[in-house]
Amino acid sequence: MIDLHTHSSASDGTDSPADLVRRAADAGINILAITDHDTFAGWNEAADAAATASIDLMRGIEISTRHEGISIHLLGYLLDPDNPELRGELDKVRASREQRLHKMVQAMIDDGVPITHELVAQHITGDAPTMGRPHIADALVTAGVVTSRDAAFATHLSPTGPYYVSHYSIDVFDALRLVLAAGGVPVMAHPLAAKRGRVVDEQVIRDLAGAGLAGIEVHHHDHTPEQTHRAAQLAAELDLLPTGSSDYHGTGKVNVLAEHTTAPAVCREIVRAATGVPMLTNFAR
Ligand code: AMP
Ligand code: ZN
Ligand code: FE
Ligand code: FE
């Protein structure tokens, strides 16, 4: 089984990178991609664990981008983490995320919500991870303000709620160029998942395909059956690789490892197209 989209505590997942890799191996996955938001910080720990757990590791990332005001998540696989321009952009996004987290928490405190900056910091468990709204959600749960991350996202963390602050992100076409320049393979995550918020016009996906997008996630927890069907049609029409993945976040989301998977032939194409870093092969065949 191949699962190409998962998160660790290097961003907003709840498993350490090593635990993520071990859980994936236990779940019967033989090729796993670690794709934390806006960071490569989990790669080394995951690589060490993958060697021990005899699982192949695809090193990747999920970049927070936007286009005409709409948030787009761009997965990048096997890209060079030392590309200076890419690193610079990721540093900027993470710094902006940190400031934004602080502003959102302060707005809640000012409004009498019983949390503190310290409590939020306690829920950021990884080693200098990418900070996100899920970390505030966990603090809200601990403080007894809400009962789950889901509930927090529906109330205090909602983009239409009183505490929402956006963060810096680059345009998806710029991010696409950076992933390609770093020798990576760009795949658009959950392209039609309207339940997550506004999604881009299909024309933007066509334009991205023209600009070098390699694939789109077809099978994803947040796609309805109709959206999955449409994404598969788009992939066929635009000659894009159709992937399927769990978007696992540990206990932070209901998504379970390998609940959606990618076909071996599709995975091979990704590996073939990449020139940034190699796939780490440990799986005993
Ligand atoms: P942020 O990137 O900080 O704006 O937070 C968005 C991230 O939070 C997404 O990438 C998801 O991983 C996560 N997320 C969004 N909605 C939920 C939810 N309802 N429950 C748990 N995590 C969520
Ligand atoms: Zn996430
Ligand atoms: Fe995403
Ligand atoms: Fe994700």
PDB file of C-alpha atoms and ligand atoms in Angstrom:
ATOM      1  CA  MET A   1       0.000   0.000   0.000  1.00  0.00           C
ATOM      2  CA  ILE A   2       1.166   3.487  -0.869  1.00  0.00           C
ATOM      3  CA  ASP A   3       0.135   6.551   1.170  1.00  0.00           C
ATOM      4  CA  LEU A   4       1.576   9.812  -0.161  1.00  0.00           C
ATOM      5  CA  HIS A   5       0.196  12.512   2.162  1.00  0.00           C
ATOM      6  CA  THR A   6       0.728  12.410   5.934  1.00  0.00           C
ATOM      7  CA  HIS A   7       1.612  14.848   8.716  1.00  0.00           C
ATOM      8  CA  SER A   8       3.824  14.558  11.782  1.00  0.00           C
ATOM      9  CA  SER A   9       4.532  16.775  14.769  1.00  0.00           C
ATOM     10  CA  ALA A  10       6.909  18.695  12.476  1.00  0.00           C
ATOM     11  CA  SER A  11       3.650  20.457  11.587  1.00  0.00           C
ATOM     12  CA  ASP A  12       0.146  19.771  12.878  1.00  0.00           C
ATOM     13  CA  GLY A  13       0.167  15.981  13.131  1.00  0.00           C
ATOM     14  CA  THR A  14       0.266  14.435  16.608  1.00  0.00           C
ATOM     15  CA  ASP A  15       2.786  11.609  15.939  1.00  0.00           C
ATOM     16  CA  SER A  16       6.502  12.294  15.959  1.00  0.00           C
ATOM     17  CA  PRO A  17       8.042  11.608  12.521  1.00  0.00           C
ATOM     18  CA  ALA A  18       9.462   8.303  13.819  1.00  0.00           C
ATOM     19  CA  ASP A  19       6.104   7.226  15.268  1.00  0.00           C
ATOM     20  CA  LEU A  20       4.371   8.172  12.013  1.00  0.00           C
ATOM     21  CA  VAL A  21       6.741   5.937  10.056  1.00  0.00           C
ATOM     22  CA  ARG A  22       6.394   3.028  12.494  1.00  0.00           C
ATOM     23  CA  ARG A  23       2.586   3.288  12.521  1.00  0.00           C
ATOM     24  CA  ALA A  24       2.569   3.343   8.727  1.00  0.00           C
ATOM     25  CA  ALA A  25       4.704   0.216   8.553  1.00  0.00           C
ATOM     26  CA  ASP A  26       2.413  -1.484  11.108  1.00  0.00           C
ATOM     27  CA  ALA A  27      -0.597  -0.496   8.985  1.00  0.00           C
ATOM     28  CA  GLY A  28       0.889  -2.394   6.044  1.00  0.00           C
ATOM     29  CA  ILE A  29       2.107   0.610   4.075  1.00  0.00           C
ATOM     30  CA  ASN A  30       5.258  -0.094   2.087  1.00  0.00           C
ATOM     31  CA  ILE A  31       5.723   3.381   0.595  1.00  0.00           C
ATOM     32  CA  LEU A  32       4.994   6.421   2.770  1.00  0.00           C
ATOM     33  CA  ALA A  33       5.331  10.112   2.021  1.00  0.00           C
ATOM     34  CA  ILE A  34       5.833  12.549   4.878  1.00  0.00           C
ATOM     35  CA  THR A  35       4.335  15.873   3.779  1.00  0.00           C
ATOM     36  CA  ASP A  36       4.327  18.322   6.653  1.00  0.00           C
ATOM     37  CA  HIS A  37       3.023  21.844   6.092  1.00  0.00           C
ATOM     38  CA  ASP A  38       5.752  24.256   4.922  1.00  0.00           C
ATOM     39  CA  THR A  39       8.710  22.388   6.433  1.00  0.00           C
ATOM     40  CA  PHE A  40      11.298  19.667   5.861  1.00  0.00           C
ATOM     41  CA  ALA A  41      11.937  19.437   9.609  1.00  0.00           C
ATOM     42  CA  GLY A  42      10.601  15.874   9.947  1.00  0.00           C
ATOM     43  CA  TRP A  43      12.633  14.343   7.152  1.00  0.00           C
ATOM     44  CA  ASN A  44      15.737  13.167   9.003  1.00  0.00           C
ATOM     45  CA  GLU A  45      13.936  11.538  11.904  1.00  0.00           C
ATOM     46  CA  ALA A  46      11.515   9.876   9.470  1.00  0.00           C
ATOM     47  CA  ALA A  47      14.395   8.621   7.335  1.00  0.00           C
ATOM     48  CA  ASP A  48      16.108   6.978  10.310  1.00  0.00           C
ATOM     49  CA  ALA A  49      12.869   5.324  11.396  1.00  0.00           C
ATOM     50  CA  ALA A  50      12.107   4.163   7.855  1.00  0.00           C
ATOM     51  CA  ALA A  51      15.407   2.306   7.642  1.00  0.00           C
ATOM     52  CA  THR A  52      14.608   0.436  10.855  1.00  0.00           C
ATOM     53  CA  ALA A  53      10.978  -0.198   9.978  1.00  0.00           C
ATOM     54  CA  SER A  54      11.832  -1.419   6.449  1.00  0.00           C
ATOM     55  CA  ILE A  55       9.483   0.998   4.746  1.00  0.00           C
ATOM     56  CA  ASP A  56      10.205   3.163   1.694  1.00  0.00           C
ATOM     57  CA  LEU A  57      10.126   6.878   2.396  1.00  0.00           C
ATOM     58  CA  MET A  58       9.133   9.529  -0.088  1.00  0.00           C
ATOM     59  CA  ARG A  59      10.302  12.825   1.336  1.00  0.00           C
ATOM     60  CA  GLY A  60       7.809  15.575   0.607  1.00  0.00           C
ATOM     61  CA  ILE A  61       6.086  18.728   1.747  1.00  0.00           C
ATOM     62  CA  GLU A  62       2.655  20.379   1.619  1.00  0.00           C
ATOM     63  CA  ILE A  63       3.087  24.055   0.798  1.00  0.00           C
ATOM     64  CA  SER A  64       0.443  26.580   1.874  1.00  0.00           C
ATOM     65  CA  THR A  65      -0.204  28.669  -1.233  1.00  0.00           C
ATOM     66  CA  ARG A  66      -3.016  30.842  -2.550  1.00  0.00           C
ATOM     67  CA  HIS A  67      -4.445  32.019  -5.804  1.00  0.00           C
ATOM     68  CA  GLU A  68      -6.768  35.010  -6.124  1.00  0.00           C
ATOM     69  CA  GLY A  69      -7.551  34.820  -2.430  1.00  0.00           C
ATOM     70  CA  ILE A  70      -8.236  31.091  -2.384  1.00  0.00           C
ATOM     71  CA  SER A  71      -6.070  28.754  -0.305  1.00  0.00           C
ATOM     72  CA  ILE A  72      -4.392  25.933  -2.256  1.00  0.00           C
ATOM     73  CA  HIS A  73      -2.250  23.177  -0.776  1.00  0.00           C
ATOM     74  CA  LEU A  74       0.524  22.103  -3.094  1.00  0.00           C
ATOM     75  CA  LEU A  75       2.291  18.820  -2.375  1.00  0.00           C
ATOM     76  CA  GLY A  76       5.891  18.566  -3.510  1.00  0.00           C
ATOM     77  CA  TYR A  77       7.676  15.216  -3.662  1.00  0.00           C
ATOM     78  CA  LEU A  78      11.388  14.410  -3.631  1.00  0.00           C
ATOM     79  CA  LEU A  79      12.424  18.051  -3.883  1.00  0.00           C
ATOM     80  CA  ASP A  80      15.808  19.464  -2.912  1.00  0.00           C
ATOM     81  CA  PRO A  81      15.396  20.943   0.588  1.00  0.00           C
ATOM     82  CA  ASP A  82      18.462  23.141   0.090  1.00  0.00           C
ATOM     83  CA  ASN A  83      17.071  25.165  -2.799  1.00  0.00           C
ATOM     84  CA  PRO A  84      17.718  28.705  -1.487  1.00  0.00           C
ATOM     85  CA  GLU A  85      14.675  30.416  -2.999  1.00  0.00           C
ATOM     86  CA  LEU A  86      12.351  27.682  -1.780  1.00  0.00           C
ATOM     87  CA  ARG A  87      13.888  27.752   1.694  1.00  0.00           C
ATOM     88  CA  GLY A  88      13.467  31.518   1.828  1.00  0.00           C
ATOM     89  CA  GLU A  89       9.778  31.297   0.998  1.00  0.00           C
ATOM     90  CA  LEU A  90       9.175  28.524   3.532  1.00  0.00           C
ATOM     91  CA  ASP A  91      10.981  30.530   6.221  1.00  0.00           C
ATOM     92  CA  LYS A  92       8.678  33.452   5.458  1.00  0.00           C
ATOM     93  CA  VAL A  93       5.501  31.359   5.641  1.00  0.00           C
ATOM     94  CA  ARG A  94       6.537  29.787   8.941  1.00  0.00           C
ATOM     95  CA  ALA A  95       7.510  33.124  10.489  1.00  0.00           C
ATOM     96  CA  SER A  96       4.194  34.594   9.389  1.00  0.00           C
ATOM     97  CA  ARG A  97       2.337  31.575  10.788  1.00  0.00           C
ATOM     98  CA  GLU A  98       4.016  32.116  14.158  1.00  0.00           C
ATOM     99  CA  GLN A  99       2.989  35.790  14.286  1.00  0.00           C
ATOM    100  CA  ARG A 100      -0.497  34.906  13.147  1.00  0.00           C
ATOM    101  CA  LEU A 101      -0.852  32.240  15.831  1.00  0.00           C
ATOM    102  CA  HIS A 102       0.144  34.779  18.456  1.00  0.00           C
ATOM    103  CA  LYS A 103      -2.376  37.331  17.151  1.00  0.00           C
ATOM    104  CA  MET A 104      -5.224  34.813  17.100  1.00  0.00           C
ATOM    105  CA  VAL A 105      -4.467  33.640  20.640  1.00  0.00           C
ATOM    106  CA  GLN A 106      -4.159  37.229  21.903  1.00  0.00           C
ATOM    107  CA  ALA A 107      -7.522  38.104  20.320  1.00  0.00           C
ATOM    108  CA  MET A 108      -9.105  35.182  22.183  1.00  0.00           C
ATOM    109  CA  ILE A 109      -7.442  36.152  25.465  1.00  0.00           C
ATOM    110  CA  ASP A 110      -8.591  39.768  25.052  1.00  0.00           C
ATOM    111  CA  ASP A 111     -12.097  38.450  24.511  1.00  0.00           C
ATOM    112  CA  GLY A 112     -12.026  36.390  27.712  1.00  0.00           C
ATOM    113  CA  VAL A 113     -11.445  32.938  26.209  1.00  0.00           C
ATOM    114  CA  PRO A 114      -9.654  31.032  29.023  1.00  0.00           C
ATOM    115  CA  ILE A 115      -6.425  30.089  27.227  1.00  0.00           C
ATOM    116  CA  THR A 116      -2.873  31.397  27.482  1.00  0.00           C
ATOM    117  CA  HIS A 117       0.074  31.628  25.129  1.00  0.00           C
ATOM    118  CA  GLU A 118       1.859  29.146  27.407  1.00  0.00           C
ATOM    119  CA  LEU A 119      -0.934  26.599  27.068  1.00  0.00           C
ATOM    120  CA  VAL A 120      -0.770  26.843  23.274  1.00  0.00           C
ATOM    121  CA  ALA A 121       3.025  26.492  23.401  1.00  0.00           C
ATOM    122  CA  GLN A 122       2.610  23.268  25.408  1.00  0.00           C
ATOM    123  CA  HIS A 123       0.707  21.751  22.500  1.00  0.00           C
ATOM    124  CA  ILE A 124       3.448  22.494  20.000  1.00  0.00           C
ATOM    125  CA  THR A 125       5.355  19.289  20.636  1.00  0.00           C
ATOM    126  CA  GLY A 126       7.630  18.919  17.627  1.00  0.00           C
ATOM    127  CA  ASP A 127      11.106  20.368  17.310  1.00  0.00           C
ATOM    128  CA  ALA A 128      10.513  23.902  15.923  1.00  0.00           C
ATOM    129  CA  PRO A 129       7.498  22.788  13.889  1.00  0.00           C
ATOM    130  CA  THR A 130       5.256  24.726  11.532  1.00  0.00           C
ATOM    131  CA  MET A 131       2.613  26.323  13.730  1.00  0.00           C
ATOM    132  CA  GLY A 132      -1.028  26.144  12.761  1.00  0.00           C
ATOM    133  CA  ARG A 133      -4.566  26.538  13.963  1.00  0.00           C
ATOM    134  CA  PRO A 134      -4.647  22.893  15.145  1.00  0.00           C
ATOM    135  CA  HIS A 135      -2.183  23.840  17.905  1.00  0.00           C
ATOM    136  CA  ILE A 136      -4.630  26.468  19.176  1.00  0.00           C
ATOM    137  CA  ALA A 137      -7.409  23.895  18.843  1.00  0.00           C
ATOM    138  CA  ASP A 138      -5.559  21.486  21.128  1.00  0.00           C
ATOM    139  CA  ALA A 139      -5.102  24.214  23.750  1.00  0.00           C
ATOM    140  CA  LEU A 140      -8.823  25.034  23.533  1.00  0.00           C
ATOM    141  CA  VAL A 141      -9.610  21.360  24.109  1.00  0.00           C
ATOM    142  CA  THR A 142      -7.276  21.158  27.121  1.00  0.00           C
ATOM    143  CA  ALA A 143      -8.793  24.348  28.529  1.00  0.00           C
ATOM    144  CA  GLY A 144     -12.221  22.768  28.215  1.00  0.00           C
ATOM    145  CA  VAL A 145     -13.475  25.440  25.827  1.00  0.00           C
ATOM    146  CA  VAL A 146     -14.322  22.902  23.112  1.00  0.00           C
ATOM    147  CA  THR A 147     -14.362  19.110  22.980  1.00  0.00           C
ATOM    148  CA  SER A 148     -12.344  18.443  19.811  1.00  0.00           C
ATOM    149  CA  ARG A 149     -10.194  19.970  17.065  1.00  0.00           C
ATOM    150  CA  ASP A 150     -13.221  19.702  14.816  1.00  0.00           C
ATOM    151  CA  ALA A 151     -15.358  21.729  17.232  1.00  0.00           C
ATOM    152  CA  ALA A 152     -12.615  24.345  17.538  1.00  0.00           C
ATOM    153  CA  PHE A 153     -12.437  24.701  13.752  1.00  0.00           C
ATOM    154  CA  ALA A 154     -16.209  25.126  13.590  1.00  0.00           C
ATOM    155  CA  THR A 155     -16.165  27.915  16.187  1.00  0.00           C
ATOM    156  CA  HIS A 156     -13.107  29.823  17.455  1.00  0.00           C
ATOM    157  CA  LEU A 157     -10.850  28.992  14.514  1.00  0.00           C
ATOM    158  CA  SER A 158     -13.304  29.460  11.684  1.00  0.00           C
ATOM    159  CA  PRO A 159     -12.128  31.786   8.885  1.00  0.00           C
ATOM    160  CA  THR A 160     -15.466  33.572   9.248  1.00  0.00           C
ATOM    161  CA  GLY A 161     -15.145  33.818  13.031  1.00  0.00           C
ATOM    162  CA  PRO A 162     -13.958  36.828  15.069  1.00  0.00           C
ATOM    163  CA  TYR A 163     -10.431  35.551  15.816  1.00  0.00           C
ATOM    164  CA  TYR A 164      -9.262  34.491  12.386  1.00  0.00           C
ATOM    165  CA  VAL A 165      -6.035  35.990  11.077  1.00  0.00           C
ATOM    166  CA  SER A 166      -4.534  34.922   7.749  1.00  0.00           C
ATOM    167  CA  HIS A 167      -0.846  34.300   7.140  1.00  0.00           C
ATOM    168  CA  TYR A 168       1.559  35.091   4.323  1.00  0.00           C
ATOM    169  CA  SER A 169       1.578  32.611   1.447  1.00  0.00           C
ATOM    170  CA  ILE A 170       2.883  32.655  -2.089  1.00  0.00           C
ATOM    171  CA  ASP A 171       0.841  32.323  -5.230  1.00  0.00           C
ATOM    172  CA  VAL A 172       0.419  28.710  -6.298  1.00  0.00           C
ATOM    173  CA  PHE A 173       2.077  29.341  -9.672  1.00  0.00           C
ATOM    174  CA  ASP A 174       5.193  30.683  -7.918  1.00  0.00           C
ATOM    175  CA  ALA A 175       5.203  27.706  -5.557  1.00  0.00           C
ATOM    176  CA  LEU A 176       4.858  25.368  -8.538  1.00  0.00           C
ATOM    177  CA  ARG A 177       7.905  26.960 -10.168  1.00  0.00           C
ATOM    178  CA  LEU A 178       9.891  26.609  -6.950  1.00  0.00           C
ATOM    179  CA  VAL A 179       9.018  22.923  -6.526  1.00  0.00           C
ATOM    180  CA  LEU A 180      10.022  22.256 -10.137  1.00  0.00           C
ATOM    181  CA  ALA A 181      13.225  24.306  -9.748  1.00  0.00           C
ATOM    182  CA  ALA A 182      14.081  22.171  -6.710  1.00  0.00           C
ATOM    183  CA  GLY A 183      13.696  19.014  -8.801  1.00  0.00           C
ATOM    184  CA  GLY A 184      10.460  18.059  -7.083  1.00  0.00           C
ATOM    185  CA  VAL A 185       7.181  16.697  -8.375  1.00  0.00           C
ATOM    186  CA  PRO A 186       4.184  18.997  -7.713  1.00  0.00           C
ATOM    187  CA  VAL A 187       0.774  17.508  -6.957  1.00  0.00           C
ATOM    188  CA  MET A 188      -2.265  19.564  -5.987  1.00  0.00           C
ATOM    189  CA  ALA A 189      -3.789  18.347  -2.715  1.00  0.00           C
ATOM    190  CA  HIS A 190      -7.562  17.830  -2.308  1.00  0.00           C
ATOM    191  CA  PRO A 191      -8.277  20.055  -5.365  1.00  0.00           C
ATOM    192  CA  LEU A 192     -12.084  19.947  -5.248  1.00  0.00           C
ATOM    193  CA  ALA A 193     -12.683  19.648  -1.495  1.00  0.00           C
ATOM    194  CA  ALA A 194     -15.252  22.428  -1.133  1.00  0.00           C
ATOM    195  CA  LYS A 195     -16.003  21.420   2.476  1.00  0.00           C
ATOM    196  CA  ARG A 196     -12.591  22.848   3.401  1.00  0.00           C
ATOM    197  CA  GLY A 197     -13.429  26.283   1.979  1.00  0.00           C
ATOM    198  CA  ARG A 198     -13.470  27.903  -1.437  1.00  0.00           C
ATOM    199  CA  VAL A 199     -11.796  25.897  -4.183  1.00  0.00           C
ATOM    200  CA  VAL A 200     -10.328  27.250  -7.401  1.00  0.00           C
ATOM    201  CA  ASP A 201     -11.997  27.151 -10.782  1.00  0.00           C
ATOM    202  CA  GLU A 202     -11.186  24.129 -12.922  1.00  0.00           C
ATOM    203  CA  GLN A 203      -9.521  26.558 -15.314  1.00  0.00           C
ATOM    204  CA  VAL A 204      -6.836  27.225 -12.688  1.00  0.00           C
ATOM    205  CA  ILE A 205      -6.128  23.478 -12.550  1.00  0.00           C
ATOM    206  CA  ARG A 206      -5.862  23.480 -16.361  1.00  0.00           C
ATOM    207  CA  ASP A 207      -3.454  26.412 -16.212  1.00  0.00           C
ATOM    208  CA  LEU A 208      -1.411  24.696 -13.499  1.00  0.00           C
ATOM    209  CA  ALA A 209      -1.256  21.558 -15.638  1.00  0.00           C
ATOM    210  CA  GLY A 210       0.080  23.732 -18.451  1.00  0.00           C
ATOM    211  CA  ALA A 211       2.686  25.168 -16.080  1.00  0.00           C
ATOM    212  CA  GLY A 212       4.042  21.776 -15.034  1.00  0.00           C
ATOM    213  CA  LEU A 213       1.716  20.381 -12.372  1.00  0.00           C
ATOM    214  CA  ALA A 214       2.325  16.631 -12.341  1.00  0.00           C
ATOM    215  CA  GLY A 215      -0.740  15.346 -10.566  1.00  0.00           C
ATOM    216  CA  ILE A 216      -3.824  15.943  -8.476  1.00  0.00           C
ATOM    217  CA  GLU A 217      -5.125  14.133  -5.438  1.00  0.00           C
ATOM    218  CA  VAL A 218      -8.217  12.268  -6.598  1.00  0.00           C
ATOM    219  CA  HIS A 219      -8.953  10.073  -3.605  1.00  0.00           C
ATOM    220  CA  HIS A 220      -9.049  12.125  -0.404  1.00  0.00           C
ATOM    221  CA  HIS A 221     -11.105  12.109   2.792  1.00  0.00           C
ATOM    222  CA  ASP A 222     -12.543  15.557   2.051  1.00  0.00           C
ATOM    223  CA  HIS A 223     -13.796  14.734  -1.469  1.00  0.00           C
ATOM    224  CA  THR A 224     -17.422  13.718  -1.936  1.00  0.00           C
ATOM    225  CA  PRO A 225     -18.024  10.809  -4.354  1.00  0.00           C
ATOM    226  CA  GLU A 226     -18.951  13.384  -7.010  1.00  0.00           C
ATOM    227  CA  GLN A 227     -15.772  15.384  -6.399  1.00  0.00           C
ATOM    228  CA  THR A 228     -13.683  12.215  -6.568  1.00  0.00           C
ATOM    229  CA  HIS A 229     -15.322  11.319  -9.867  1.00  0.00           C
ATOM    230  CA  ARG A 230     -14.738  14.804 -11.273  1.00  0.00           C
ATOM    231  CA  ALA A 231     -11.115  14.869 -10.097  1.00  0.00           C
ATOM    232  CA  ALA A 232     -10.504  11.543 -11.828  1.00  0.00           C
ATOM    233  CA  GLN A 233     -12.011  12.946 -15.028  1.00  0.00           C
ATOM    234  CA  LEU A 234      -9.824  16.048 -14.792  1.00  0.00           C
ATOM    235  CA  ALA A 235      -6.709  13.962 -14.220  1.00  0.00           C
ATOM    236  CA  ALA A 236      -7.468  11.874 -17.302  1.00  0.00           C
ATOM    237  CA  GLU A 237      -8.342  14.907 -19.405  1.00  0.00           C
ATOM    238  CA  LEU A 238      -5.252  16.893 -18.406  1.00  0.00           C
ATOM    239  CA  ASP A 239      -2.855  13.939 -18.306  1.00  0.00           C
ATOM    240  CA  LEU A 240      -2.213  14.450 -14.602  1.00  0.00           C
ATOM    241  CA  LEU A 241      -1.165  11.649 -12.262  1.00  0.00           C
ATOM    242  CA  PRO A 242      -4.126  10.661 -10.048  1.00  0.00           C
ATOM    243  CA  THR A 243      -3.046  10.104  -6.459  1.00  0.00           C
ATOM    244  CA  GLY A 244      -4.903   8.938  -3.368  1.00  0.00           C
ATOM    245  CA  SER A 245      -3.772   9.523   0.202  1.00  0.00           C
ATOM    246  CA  SER A 246      -4.934   9.639   3.785  1.00  0.00           C
ATOM    247  CA  ASP A 247      -3.807  13.148   4.891  1.00  0.00           C
ATOM    248  CA  TYR A 248      -3.280  11.460   8.266  1.00  0.00           C
ATOM    249  CA  HIS A 249      -2.709  13.818  11.224  1.00  0.00           C
ATOM    250  CA  GLY A 250      -2.454  11.297  14.091  1.00  0.00           C
ATOM    251  CA  THR A 251      -5.201  11.846  16.634  1.00  0.00           C
ATOM    252  CA  GLY A 252      -5.722  15.365  15.270  1.00  0.00           C
ATOM    253  CA  LYS A 253      -8.118  14.195  12.567  1.00  0.00           C
ATOM    254  CA  VAL A 254     -10.333  11.202  11.940  1.00  0.00           C
ATOM    255  CA  ASN A 255      -8.347  10.325   8.780  1.00  0.00           C
ATOM    256  CA  VAL A 256      -6.682   6.919   9.190  1.00  0.00           C
ATOM    257  CA  LEU A 257      -3.452   5.797   7.539  1.00  0.00           C
ATOM    258  CA  ALA A 258      -3.958   4.289   4.073  1.00  0.00           C
ATOM    259  CA  GLU A 259      -7.671   5.101   4.022  1.00  0.00           C
ATOM    260  CA  HIS A 260      -6.893   6.172   0.457  1.00  0.00           C
ATOM    261  CA  THR A 261      -3.888   4.926  -1.472  1.00  0.00           C
ATOM    262  CA  THR A 262      -1.937   5.570  -4.670  1.00  0.00           C
ATOM    263  CA  ALA A 263      -1.408   3.009  -7.435  1.00  0.00           C
ATOM    264  CA  PRO A 264       2.159   1.664  -7.768  1.00  0.00           C
ATOM    265  CA  ALA A 265       2.349   2.810 -11.413  1.00  0.00           C
ATOM    266  CA  VAL A 266       1.478   6.378 -10.402  1.00  0.00           C
ATOM    267  CA  CYS A 267       4.071   6.294  -7.632  1.00  0.00           C
ATOM    268  CA  ARG A 268       6.701   5.051 -10.087  1.00  0.00           C
ATOM    269  CA  GLU A 269       5.970   8.017 -12.373  1.00  0.00           C
ATOM    270  CA  ILE A 270       6.505  10.426  -9.487  1.00  0.00           C
ATOM    271  CA  VAL A 271       9.829   8.812  -8.641  1.00  0.00           C
ATOM    272  CA  ARG A 272      10.855   8.865 -12.309  1.00  0.00           C
ATOM    273  CA  ALA A 273      10.047  12.571 -12.681  1.00  0.00           C
ATOM    274  CA  ALA A 274      11.943  13.671  -9.571  1.00  0.00           C
ATOM    275  CA  THR A 275      15.519  14.953  -9.576  1.00  0.00           C
ATOM    276  CA  GLY A 276      15.713  16.609  -6.155  1.00  0.00           C
ATOM    277  CA  VAL A 277      16.354  13.842  -3.622  1.00  0.00           C
ATOM    278  CA  PRO A 278      15.954  10.075  -4.093  1.00  0.00           C
ATOM    279  CA  MET A 279      13.234   7.899  -2.676  1.00  0.00           C
ATOM    280  CA  LEU A 280      14.666   6.091   0.335  1.00  0.00           C
ATOM    281  CA  THR A 281      14.230   2.397  -0.325  1.00  0.00           C
ATOM    282  CA  ASN A 282      14.233   0.054   2.650  1.00  0.00           C
ATOM    283  CA  PHE A 283      11.277  -2.202   1.972  1.00  0.00           C
ATOM    284  CA  ALA A 284      12.367  -5.809   1.676  1.00  0.00           C
ATOM    285  CA  ARG A 285      10.974  -7.078  -1.617  1.00  0.00           C
TER     286      ARG A 285
HETATM  287  P1  AMP B   1      -3.786  26.560   9.212  1.00  0.00           P
HETATM  288  O1  AMP B   1      -2.881  25.990   8.151  1.00  0.00           O
HETATM  289  O2  AMP B   1      -3.035  26.968  10.424  1.00  0.00           O
HETATM  290  O3  AMP B   1      -4.686  27.643   8.698  1.00  0.00           O
HETATM  291  O4  AMP B   1      -4.727  25.376   9.690  1.00  0.00           O
HETATM  292  C1  AMP B   1      -5.340  24.571   8.714  1.00  0.00           C
HETATM  293  C2  AMP B   1      -4.937  23.136   8.950  1.00  0.00           C
HETATM  294  O5  AMP B   1      -5.681  22.660  10.028  1.00  0.00           O
HETATM  295  C3  AMP B   1      -5.287  22.245   7.771  1.00  0.00           C
HETATM  296  O6  AMP B   1      -4.197  22.071   6.924  1.00  0.00           O
HETATM  297  C4  AMP B   1      -5.654  20.965   8.426  1.00  0.00           C
HETATM  298  O7  AMP B   1      -4.535  20.138   8.520  1.00  0.00           O
HETATM  299  C5  AMP B   1      -6.097  21.337   9.797  1.00  0.00           C
HETATM  300  N1  AMP B   1      -7.568  21.295   9.933  1.00  0.00           N
HETATM  301  C6  AMP B   1      -8.456  21.972   9.208  1.00  0.00           C
HETATM  302  N2  AMP B   1      -9.716  21.695   9.616  1.00  0.00           N
HETATM  303  C7  AMP B   1      -9.596  20.821  10.629  1.00  0.00           C
HETATM  304  C8  AMP B   1     -10.543  20.167  11.487  1.00  0.00           C
HETATM  305  N3  AMP B   1     -11.860  20.371  11.366  1.00  0.00           N
HETATM  306  N4  AMP B   1     -10.071  19.336  12.408  1.00  0.00           N
HETATM  307  C9  AMP B   1      -8.749  19.144  12.535  1.00  0.00           C
HETATM  308  N5  AMP B   1      -7.809  19.734  11.768  1.00  0.00           N
HETATM  309  C10 AMP B   1      -8.232  20.560  10.826  1.00  0.00           C
HETATM  310 ZN    ZN B   2      -2.662  19.903   8.569  1.00  0.00          ZN
HETATM  311 FE    FE B   3      -4.028  20.108   2.939  1.00  0.00          FE
HETATM  312 FE    FE B   4      -2.388  17.729   4.538  1.00  0.00          FE
END
